[in-house]
Amino acid sequence: MTAQDRENGTAVRVAAVDCGTNSIRLLIADVARDAHGSARLTDVVRLMRVNRLGQGVDATGRLAPEALERTFAAADEYAALISEHGATRIRFVATSASRDAENRQEFIDGIRERLGVEPEVISGDEEAALSFTGAASVFAETNGVKTLVVDLGGGSTEFVLGDSTGVLAAKSTDMGCVRFTERHLRSDPPTEAEITVARADILDMIAQALASVPLADTDRLVGVAGTITTVTAAALHLPEYSPEAIHGTELTREQIDQAADDLLRQDRAARAALPYMHPGRVDVIGAGALIWRTIVDRVDELTDGRVASAVTSEHDILDGIALSVAE
């Protein structure tokens, strides 16, 4: 997509920032519409930094000073890139950790100072809708097919059921790889007792989602975010992390169970040695893998085996944010 496209009004360059519990990500993209009015993203910059903003939030209810420092350092880097690439519209979205923190105003003020925009601490429902919009690009639009998108983050997990008309039902739960590592999986590797308690908590969270989202109506399961893409990389035995190899991959329940169980039961040194493992996920991927495995198993059971696999999407809430900016 050229500068001429933007000058002609057929495309706009936007910047989207997704600040979650474990990572902060930037997407600078050109957004254009085709003849049917559908928006199309062309990446200019896609970047992720592990900031662990949610460090200790589950226990203290506050954002730690060192977590804020890491987040502000990433924001400074992103501000420079946004200026360099000439994005004309910016949206900064913050999710679970900043929703929960009593000192979130310090975070909001710091981001505004660096990026010149007010960070939006969005609700779980809006997070769910943006995740569905972003993930929808992984599958062909099929009338009547109900897709369950699961966005597994550091502090929360969103369950979003939708079809070609949009979101039908959604629920955000206080379950994520950072939160559940701190809450349950303190040993290295986790003990059987810790895993048992964590799994029971996960099933309780799924039951909460089930009260709002008819999971048994699912025709297709799509998983997004770093935990799920890493489990997929493990199942594929990739020699390095490759978004191209991961995006759109469909794995059976058995493949997901095996890969997730391997990651859960390894110690941190073994995980760190894996060629596709991001250093910022080493200590929390076990809890994330357990959450994803349990969700996939439960959806399989609730659908009586109709949905016994899951598709992984590299497109998620970040893409949804970028599209919303263009709107």
Short mmCIF file of C-alpha atoms in Angstrom, two decimals:
data_model
loop_
_atom_site.label_atom_id
_atom_site.label_comp_id
_atom_site.label_asym_id
_atom_site.label_seq_id
_atom_site.Cartn_x
_atom_site.Cartn_y
_atom_site.Cartn_z
CA MET A 1 0.00 0.00 0.00
CA THR A 2 1.53 3.27 -1.10
CA ALA A 3 1.58 6.81 0.23
CA GLN A 4 -0.46 7.73 -2.85
CA ASP A 5 -3.24 5.42 -1.63
CA ARG A 6 -3.37 7.35 1.63
CA GLU A 7 -3.31 10.70 -0.15
CA ASN A 8 -6.21 9.57 -2.34
CA GLY A 9 -8.22 8.78 0.76
CA THR A 10 -8.36 5.04 0.01
CA ALA A 11 -6.22 4.13 3.04
CA VAL A 12 -5.34 5.51 6.43
CA ARG A 13 -2.27 4.71 8.51
CA VAL A 14 -3.17 3.89 12.10
CA ALA A 15 -1.37 2.83 15.25
CA ALA A 16 -2.88 0.40 17.75
CA VAL A 17 -1.41 -0.44 21.15
CA ASP A 18 -2.66 -3.35 23.25
CA CYS A 19 -1.37 -3.24 26.81
CA GLY A 20 -2.21 -6.44 28.65
CA THR A 21 -1.10 -8.16 31.82
CA ASN A 22 2.03 -9.77 30.39
CA SER A 23 2.87 -7.87 27.22
CA ILE A 24 2.45 -4.57 25.41
CA ARG A 25 2.11 -4.72 21.64
CA LEU A 26 2.17 -2.21 18.80
CA LEU A 27 0.62 -2.47 15.34
CA ILE A 28 1.15 0.27 12.79
CA ALA A 29 -0.90 -0.58 9.71
CA ASP A 30 -2.51 0.84 6.62
CA VAL A 31 -6.24 0.24 6.55
CA ALA A 32 -8.10 0.26 3.23
CA ARG A 33 -11.55 -0.87 2.13
CA ASP A 34 -12.30 -3.10 -0.81
CA ALA A 35 -15.15 -2.69 -3.30
CA HIS A 36 -17.53 -4.38 -0.86
CA GLY A 37 -16.62 -2.06 1.99
CA SER A 38 -14.64 -4.66 3.94
CA ALA A 39 -11.58 -3.32 5.74
CA ARG A 40 -8.15 -4.79 5.00
CA LEU A 41 -5.02 -4.35 7.14
CA THR A 42 -1.52 -4.13 5.74
CA ASP A 43 1.13 -4.33 8.45
CA VAL A 44 3.84 -1.69 8.62
CA VAL A 45 5.19 -2.53 12.10
CA ARG A 46 4.10 -5.31 14.46
CA LEU A 47 6.04 -5.45 17.71
CA MET A 48 5.73 -7.01 21.17
CA ARG A 49 7.54 -6.32 24.43
CA VAL A 50 7.02 -8.26 27.65
CA ASN A 51 6.32 -5.68 30.35
CA ARG A 52 4.56 -7.90 32.94
CA LEU A 53 2.32 -4.99 33.96
CA GLY A 54 0.25 -7.43 36.00
CA GLN A 55 3.15 -8.37 38.28
CA GLY A 56 1.62 -8.93 41.72
CA VAL A 57 -1.70 -7.25 40.89
CA ASP A 58 -3.72 -10.33 41.81
CA ALA A 59 -2.25 -10.25 45.32
CA THR A 60 -1.75 -6.51 45.97
CA GLY A 61 -4.36 -4.79 43.78
CA ARG A 62 -1.68 -2.31 42.68
CA LEU A 63 0.65 -1.86 39.70
CA ALA A 64 4.25 -2.38 40.84
CA PRO A 65 6.71 0.52 40.27
CA GLU A 66 9.09 -1.68 38.23
CA ALA A 67 6.17 -2.90 36.09
CA LEU A 68 5.21 0.70 35.33
CA GLU A 69 8.84 1.47 34.43
CA ARG A 70 8.94 -1.41 31.93
CA THR A 71 5.63 -0.31 30.42
CA PHE A 72 6.69 3.33 30.08
CA ALA A 73 9.98 2.29 28.45
CA ALA A 74 8.05 0.34 25.83
CA ALA A 75 5.67 3.29 25.34
CA ASP A 76 8.64 5.59 24.67
CA GLU A 77 9.89 3.14 22.02
CA TYR A 78 6.45 2.91 20.43
CA ALA A 79 5.99 6.70 20.40
CA ALA A 80 9.19 7.05 18.37
CA LEU A 81 8.04 4.41 15.87
CA ILE A 82 4.58 5.95 15.49
CA SER A 83 6.19 9.32 14.72
CA GLU A 84 8.72 7.78 12.33
CA HIS A 85 6.07 5.97 10.30
CA GLY A 86 3.56 8.81 10.25
CA ALA A 87 0.50 7.15 11.74
CA THR A 88 -2.29 9.72 11.81
CA ARG A 89 -4.63 7.98 14.25
CA ILE A 90 -3.68 6.23 17.50
CA ARG A 91 -5.65 4.10 19.94
CA PHE A 92 -4.15 2.74 23.15
CA VAL A 93 -6.18 0.01 24.86
CA ALA A 94 -5.42 -1.42 28.29
CA THR A 95 -7.00 -4.56 29.64
CA SER A 96 -7.07 -6.79 32.71
CA ALA A 97 -4.19 -5.63 34.93
CA SER A 98 -4.99 -1.93 34.64
CA ARG A 99 -8.71 -2.62 35.15
CA ASP A 100 -7.91 -4.25 38.49
CA ALA A 101 -5.31 -1.80 39.83
CA GLU A 102 -6.23 0.88 42.36
CA ASN A 103 -3.30 3.08 41.21
CA ARG A 104 -4.22 2.90 37.53
CA GLN A 105 -4.29 6.70 37.26
CA GLU A 106 -0.49 6.72 37.48
CA PHE A 107 -0.42 4.39 34.48
CA ILE A 108 -2.94 6.52 32.55
CA ASP A 109 -1.02 9.74 33.18
CA GLY A 110 2.30 8.19 32.12
CA ILE A 111 0.92 6.87 28.84
CA ARG A 112 -0.82 10.15 28.00
CA GLU A 113 2.46 12.01 28.57
CA ARG A 114 4.35 9.70 26.20
CA LEU A 115 1.88 9.04 23.39
CA GLY A 116 -0.39 12.06 23.53
CA VAL A 117 -3.54 9.96 23.74
CA GLU A 118 -5.75 8.91 26.62
CA PRO A 119 -5.30 5.19 27.28
CA GLU A 120 -8.64 3.43 27.35
CA VAL A 121 -9.06 0.96 30.18
CA ILE A 122 -11.74 -1.05 28.40
CA SER A 123 -14.32 -3.39 29.87
CA GLY A 124 -14.11 -7.13 29.47
CA ASP A 125 -17.07 -7.04 27.09
CA GLU A 126 -15.40 -4.55 24.76
CA GLU A 127 -12.16 -6.54 24.95
CA ALA A 128 -14.12 -9.60 23.87
CA ALA A 129 -15.70 -7.79 20.90
CA LEU A 130 -12.36 -6.44 19.68
CA SER A 131 -10.79 -9.89 20.00
CA PHE A 132 -13.56 -11.42 17.88
CA THR A 133 -13.18 -8.76 15.19
CA GLY A 134 -9.43 -9.32 14.99
CA ALA A 135 -9.59 -13.12 15.02
CA ALA A 136 -12.35 -13.30 12.40
CA SER A 137 -9.82 -12.96 9.59
CA VAL A 138 -8.56 -16.52 10.14
CA PHE A 139 -11.72 -18.14 8.78
CA ALA A 140 -13.85 -17.67 5.72
CA GLU A 141 -17.14 -15.98 6.52
CA THR A 142 -19.79 -18.70 6.56
CA ASN A 143 -23.42 -17.94 7.25
CA GLY A 144 -24.85 -19.95 10.10
CA VAL A 145 -21.46 -21.11 11.49
CA LYS A 146 -20.97 -20.07 15.12
CA THR A 147 -17.36 -19.45 16.05
CA LEU A 148 -16.06 -19.35 19.62
CA VAL A 149 -13.02 -17.11 19.94
CA VAL A 150 -10.95 -17.60 23.10
CA ASP A 151 -8.48 -14.82 23.90
CA LEU A 152 -6.18 -16.14 26.63
CA GLY A 153 -4.21 -13.31 28.19
CA GLY A 154 -2.07 -12.76 31.24
CA GLY A 155 -4.82 -11.67 33.59
CA SER A 156 -8.08 -12.49 31.84
CA THR A 157 -9.57 -14.85 29.29
CA GLU A 158 -12.38 -13.80 26.98
CA PHE A 159 -14.95 -16.21 25.55
CA VAL A 160 -16.69 -14.73 22.50
CA LEU A 161 -19.31 -16.53 20.43
CA GLY A 162 -20.21 -14.97 17.12
CA ASP A 163 -21.10 -15.52 13.50
CA SER A 164 -21.08 -13.53 10.27
CA THR A 165 -23.39 -10.95 11.86
CA GLY A 166 -20.99 -10.23 14.74
CA VAL A 167 -20.80 -11.06 18.44
CA LEU A 168 -23.69 -13.11 19.82
CA ALA A 169 -22.50 -13.54 23.43
CA ALA A 170 -19.33 -12.81 25.39
CA LYS A 171 -17.82 -13.22 28.84
CA SER A 172 -14.53 -11.99 30.29
CA THR A 173 -13.14 -14.09 33.16
CA ASP A 174 -10.40 -13.33 35.69
CA MET A 175 -8.22 -16.16 34.44
CA GLY A 176 -4.85 -15.80 32.73
CA CYS A 177 -1.35 -17.20 32.58
CA VAL A 178 0.22 -14.63 34.90
CA ARG A 179 -2.67 -14.55 37.37
CA PHE A 180 -2.88 -18.36 37.63
CA THR A 181 0.89 -18.83 37.84
CA GLU A 182 1.03 -16.46 40.81
CA ARG A 183 -2.11 -17.93 42.35
CA HIS A 184 -1.50 -21.66 41.85
CA LEU A 185 1.67 -22.87 40.12
CA ARG A 186 4.47 -21.71 42.41
CA SER A 187 6.72 -24.79 42.20
CA ASP A 188 9.20 -25.49 39.40
CA PRO A 189 7.91 -27.67 37.85
CA PRO A 190 4.37 -27.48 39.29
CA THR A 191 3.33 -30.23 41.68
CA GLU A 192 0.39 -32.53 41.01
CA ALA A 193 -1.46 -30.90 43.91
CA GLU A 194 -0.96 -27.42 42.42
CA ILE A 195 -2.12 -28.62 38.99
CA THR A 196 -5.23 -30.23 40.48
CA VAL A 197 -6.25 -27.05 42.30
CA ALA A 198 -5.51 -24.89 39.25
CA ARG A 199 -7.58 -27.14 36.98
CA ALA A 200 -10.53 -26.96 39.38
CA ASP A 201 -10.29 -23.15 39.33
CA ILE A 202 -10.17 -23.18 35.50
CA LEU A 203 -13.30 -25.33 35.35
CA ASP A 204 -15.04 -22.88 37.69
CA MET A 205 -14.11 -20.03 35.33
CA ILE A 206 -15.42 -21.95 32.33
CA ALA A 207 -18.66 -22.52 34.24
CA GLN A 208 -18.89 -18.75 34.77
CA ALA A 209 -18.47 -18.21 31.03
CA LEU A 210 -21.05 -20.89 30.31
CA ALA A 211 -23.65 -18.93 32.28
CA SER A 212 -23.38 -16.14 29.68
CA VAL A 213 -22.09 -17.84 26.55
CA PRO A 214 -23.78 -21.00 25.16
CA LEU A 215 -20.54 -22.88 24.56
CA ALA A 216 -22.44 -25.98 23.43
CA ASP A 217 -23.60 -24.02 20.35
CA THR A 218 -20.02 -23.71 19.10
CA ASP A 219 -19.33 -24.94 15.57
CA ARG A 220 -15.72 -23.82 15.40
CA LEU A 221 -13.10 -22.92 18.04
CA VAL A 222 -10.43 -20.27 17.42
CA GLY A 223 -7.70 -19.42 19.93
CA VAL A 224 -5.66 -16.20 19.99
CA ALA A 225 -2.82 -14.58 21.95
CA GLY A 226 0.68 -15.62 22.96
CA THR A 227 -0.08 -18.61 25.14
CA ILE A 228 -2.10 -20.31 22.42
CA THR A 229 0.35 -19.51 19.63
CA THR A 230 3.18 -20.89 21.80
CA VAL A 231 1.28 -24.12 22.51
CA THR A 232 0.73 -24.39 18.75
CA ALA A 233 4.45 -23.89 18.10
CA ALA A 234 5.13 -26.69 20.59
CA ALA A 235 2.65 -29.04 18.89
CA LEU A 236 4.27 -28.32 15.52
CA HIS A 237 7.82 -28.77 16.96
CA LEU A 238 8.92 -25.57 15.23
CA PRO A 239 12.67 -24.82 15.04
CA GLU A 240 11.85 -21.16 15.74
CA TYR A 241 8.80 -19.02 16.38
CA SER A 242 7.11 -18.50 13.01
CA PRO A 243 3.83 -16.56 12.79
CA GLU A 244 3.42 -17.74 9.20
CA ALA A 245 3.61 -21.40 10.24
CA ILE A 246 1.32 -20.89 13.24
CA HIS A 247 -1.44 -18.72 11.78
CA GLY A 248 -4.43 -20.74 10.64
CA THR A 249 -3.12 -24.05 12.00
CA GLU A 250 -5.83 -26.48 13.12
CA LEU A 251 -4.86 -28.92 15.89
CA THR A 252 -6.81 -31.82 17.30
CA ARG A 253 -7.71 -32.03 20.97
CA GLU A 254 -5.10 -34.78 21.37
CA GLN A 255 -2.34 -32.64 19.83
CA ILE A 256 -3.20 -29.70 22.07
CA ASP A 257 -3.42 -31.88 25.17
CA GLN A 258 0.00 -33.41 24.52
CA ALA A 259 1.77 -30.13 23.76
CA ALA A 260 0.15 -28.36 26.72
CA ASP A 261 0.98 -31.18 29.10
CA ASP A 262 4.61 -31.20 27.98
CA LEU A 263 4.95 -27.45 28.60
CA LEU A 264 3.15 -27.66 31.95
CA ARG A 265 5.38 -30.41 33.34
CA GLN A 266 8.74 -29.06 32.17
CA ASP A 267 10.84 -26.97 34.51
CA ARG A 268 11.68 -23.40 33.55
CA ALA A 269 15.17 -24.26 32.31
CA ALA A 270 13.74 -26.77 29.84
CA ARG A 271 11.15 -24.29 28.62
CA ALA A 272 13.77 -21.58 28.19
CA ALA A 273 15.75 -23.89 25.90
CA LEU A 274 12.85 -24.35 23.48
CA PRO A 275 13.66 -22.55 20.20
CA TYR A 276 10.20 -20.98 19.82
CA MET A 277 9.82 -19.81 23.42
CA HIS A 278 9.81 -16.06 24.12
CA PRO A 279 11.83 -15.36 27.30
CA GLY A 280 8.91 -13.43 28.77
CA ARG A 281 6.66 -16.49 28.62
CA VAL A 282 9.01 -19.04 30.20
CA ASP A 283 7.66 -18.77 33.74
CA VAL A 284 3.96 -18.45 32.86
CA ILE A 285 3.43 -20.74 29.86
CA GLY A 286 2.67 -23.73 32.08
CA ALA A 287 -0.42 -22.11 33.57
CA GLY A 288 -1.46 -20.77 30.17
CA ALA A 289 -1.09 -24.19 28.55
CA LEU A 290 -3.18 -25.79 31.31
CA ILE A 291 -5.93 -23.20 30.80
CA TRP A 292 -5.99 -23.70 27.02
CA ARG A 293 -5.98 -27.50 27.28
CA THR A 294 -8.84 -27.45 29.77
CA ILE A 295 -10.93 -25.10 27.61
CA VAL A 296 -10.42 -27.23 24.48
CA ASP A 297 -11.32 -30.40 26.39
CA ARG A 298 -14.45 -28.81 27.86
CA VAL A 299 -15.67 -27.46 24.50
CA ASP A 300 -15.20 -30.93 23.02
CA GLU A 301 -17.31 -32.41 25.83
CA LEU A 302 -20.02 -29.73 25.67
CA THR A 303 -20.42 -30.15 21.90
CA ASP A 304 -20.52 -33.96 22.16
CA GLY A 305 -17.39 -34.25 20.07
CA ARG A 306 -18.56 -31.98 17.22
CA VAL A 307 -15.73 -29.54 17.99
CA ALA A 308 -12.68 -31.67 18.77
CA SER A 309 -10.06 -29.31 17.34
CA ALA A 310 -9.04 -25.64 17.46
CA VAL A 311 -7.67 -23.15 14.95
CA THR A 312 -4.90 -20.76 16.02
CA SER A 313 -4.99 -17.16 14.84
CA GLU A 314 -2.10 -14.71 14.98
CA HIS A 315 -4.68 -11.96 14.46
CA ASP A 316 -6.42 -10.88 17.63
CA ILE A 317 -7.44 -7.87 19.70
CA LEU A 318 -4.54 -5.82 18.31
CA ASP A 319 -5.97 -6.14 14.80
CA GLY A 320 -9.43 -5.35 16.18
CA ILE A 321 -8.10 -2.16 17.76
CA ALA A 322 -6.49 -1.08 14.47
CA LEU A 323 -9.72 -1.67 12.57
CA SER A 324 -11.69 0.28 15.20
CA VAL A 325 -9.32 3.26 14.79
CA ALA A 326 -9.98 3.28 11.05
CA GLU A 327 -13.72 3.34 11.69
#
